[in-house]
Amino acid sequence: MVTLTPPQIRGLKLARDGDLYLQESKKWTHLYATITFAKADRFQERPIKIKFVTTATVGELRTSGLLKTLDPGADPDISPHGITMAGKMWLLKHK
């Protein structure tokens, strides 16, 4: 049984939405993540921030077996990461 912290849970949910790629300043997010806009009320839109995960959190999730590198031959610190079946099952059980 793996116990995760709230940042690790957010990182796992972010990986469930798509593969994680290394961006500037040691942050991981989706490949072409941009600021999107959501309707706040009838006439205005508000920006929704880009969600990201730190390198330390990605490393912890990788060592616990919930994330995997997509390119096994490359350096795991810069290689894109995807969620494993164990990560998907953890999210289903602990939603």
Tab-separated table of C-alpha atoms in Angstrom:
chain	number	residue	atom	x	y	z
A	1	MET	CA	0.000	0.000	0.000
A	2	VAL	CA	1.481	3.297	-1.116
A	3	THR	CA	0.622	6.478	0.789
A	4	LEU	CA	0.905	9.659	-1.263
A	5	THR	CA	1.150	13.289	-0.244
A	6	PRO	CA	-1.224	15.881	-1.778
A	7	PRO	CA	1.413	17.157	-4.287
A	8	GLN	CA	2.042	13.575	-5.394
A	9	ILE	CA	-1.687	12.991	-5.872
A	10	ARG	CA	-1.958	16.167	-7.972
A	11	GLY	CA	1.019	15.008	-10.047
A	12	LEU	CA	-0.530	11.599	-10.599
A	13	LYS	CA	-3.808	13.192	-11.702
A	14	LEU	CA	-1.887	15.472	-14.074
A	15	ALA	CA	-0.100	12.443	-15.562
A	16	ARG	CA	-3.464	10.720	-16.004
A	17	ASP	CA	-4.557	13.597	-18.276
A	18	GLY	CA	-1.481	13.235	-20.521
A	19	ASP	CA	2.244	12.559	-20.654
A	20	LEU	CA	4.530	14.853	-18.658
A	21	TYR	CA	7.447	16.672	-20.295
A	22	LEU	CA	10.228	18.656	-18.650
A	23	GLN	CA	9.803	22.425	-19.018
A	24	GLU	CA	11.980	25.294	-17.807
A	25	SER	CA	12.910	25.649	-14.122
A	26	LYS	CA	12.520	21.929	-13.327
A	27	LYS	CA	8.760	21.815	-13.784
A	28	TRP	CA	6.893	19.035	-15.550
A	29	THR	CA	3.678	19.575	-17.500
A	30	HIS	CA	2.005	18.538	-20.747
A	31	LEU	CA	3.895	19.105	-24.005
A	32	TYR	CA	1.978	22.076	-25.413
A	33	ALA	CA	0.369	23.414	-22.227
A	34	THR	CA	-0.953	26.940	-22.557
A	35	ILE	CA	-3.048	29.216	-20.426
A	36	THR	CA	-6.682	28.563	-21.177
A	37	PHE	CA	-9.719	30.631	-20.384
A	38	ALA	CA	-12.890	29.606	-18.596
A	39	LYS	CA	-16.156	31.440	-18.376
A	40	ALA	CA	-16.378	33.116	-14.988
A	41	ASP	CA	-19.634	34.868	-15.702
A	42	ARG	CA	-21.648	35.857	-18.702
A	43	PHE	CA	-19.381	38.544	-20.105
A	44	GLN	CA	-15.870	37.881	-18.788
A	45	GLU	CA	-13.369	35.070	-18.995
A	46	ARG	CA	-10.713	34.270	-16.436
A	47	PRO	CA	-7.383	32.579	-17.175
A	48	ILE	CA	-6.785	29.065	-15.869
A	49	LYS	CA	-3.168	28.515	-14.848
A	50	ILE	CA	-1.013	25.789	-16.316
A	51	LYS	CA	-0.764	22.910	-13.863
A	52	PHE	CA	2.723	21.559	-13.204
A	53	VAL	CA	4.647	19.117	-11.020
A	54	THR	CA	8.192	19.465	-9.647
A	55	THR	CA	11.068	17.177	-10.561
A	56	ALA	CA	11.233	15.822	-7.008
A	57	THR	CA	7.587	14.747	-7.111
A	58	VAL	CA	8.057	13.052	-10.493
A	59	GLY	CA	11.076	11.201	-9.111
A	60	GLU	CA	9.146	10.013	-6.055
A	61	LEU	CA	6.262	8.778	-8.201
A	62	ARG	CA	8.698	7.021	-10.547
A	63	THR	CA	10.464	5.205	-7.689
A	64	SER	CA	7.135	4.061	-6.258
A	65	GLY	CA	6.175	2.606	-9.657
A	66	LEU	CA	3.255	4.925	-10.403
A	67	LEU	CA	5.012	6.741	-13.290
A	68	LYS	CA	7.304	5.349	-15.981
A	69	THR	CA	9.684	6.885	-18.491
A	70	LEU	CA	8.428	6.724	-22.054
A	71	ASP	CA	11.963	6.428	-23.488
A	72	PRO	CA	13.784	3.732	-21.484
A	73	GLY	CA	17.130	4.414	-23.198
A	74	ALA	CA	17.241	8.094	-22.243
A	75	ASP	CA	18.115	9.777	-18.957
A	76	PRO	CA	15.067	9.413	-16.666
A	77	ASP	CA	15.555	12.958	-15.335
A	78	ILE	CA	14.755	14.505	-18.741
A	79	SER	CA	12.755	11.784	-20.484
A	80	PRO	CA	8.961	12.200	-20.797
A	81	HIS	CA	6.885	10.297	-18.236
A	82	GLY	CA	3.549	8.533	-18.437
A	83	ILE	CA	1.290	6.955	-15.864
A	84	THR	CA	1.503	3.204	-15.265
A	85	MET	CA	-1.392	0.824	-14.726
A	86	ALA	CA	-0.501	0.790	-11.017
A	87	GLY	CA	-0.942	4.573	-10.952
A	88	LYS	CA	-4.311	4.324	-12.653
A	89	MET	CA	-5.442	1.682	-10.197
A	90	TRP	CA	-4.263	3.795	-7.231
A	91	LEU	CA	-6.352	6.709	-8.483
A	92	LEU	CA	-9.396	4.466	-8.902
A	93	LYS	CA	-9.105	3.125	-5.351
A	94	HIS	CA	-8.296	6.419	-3.626
A	95	LYS	CA	-10.291	8.913	-5.627
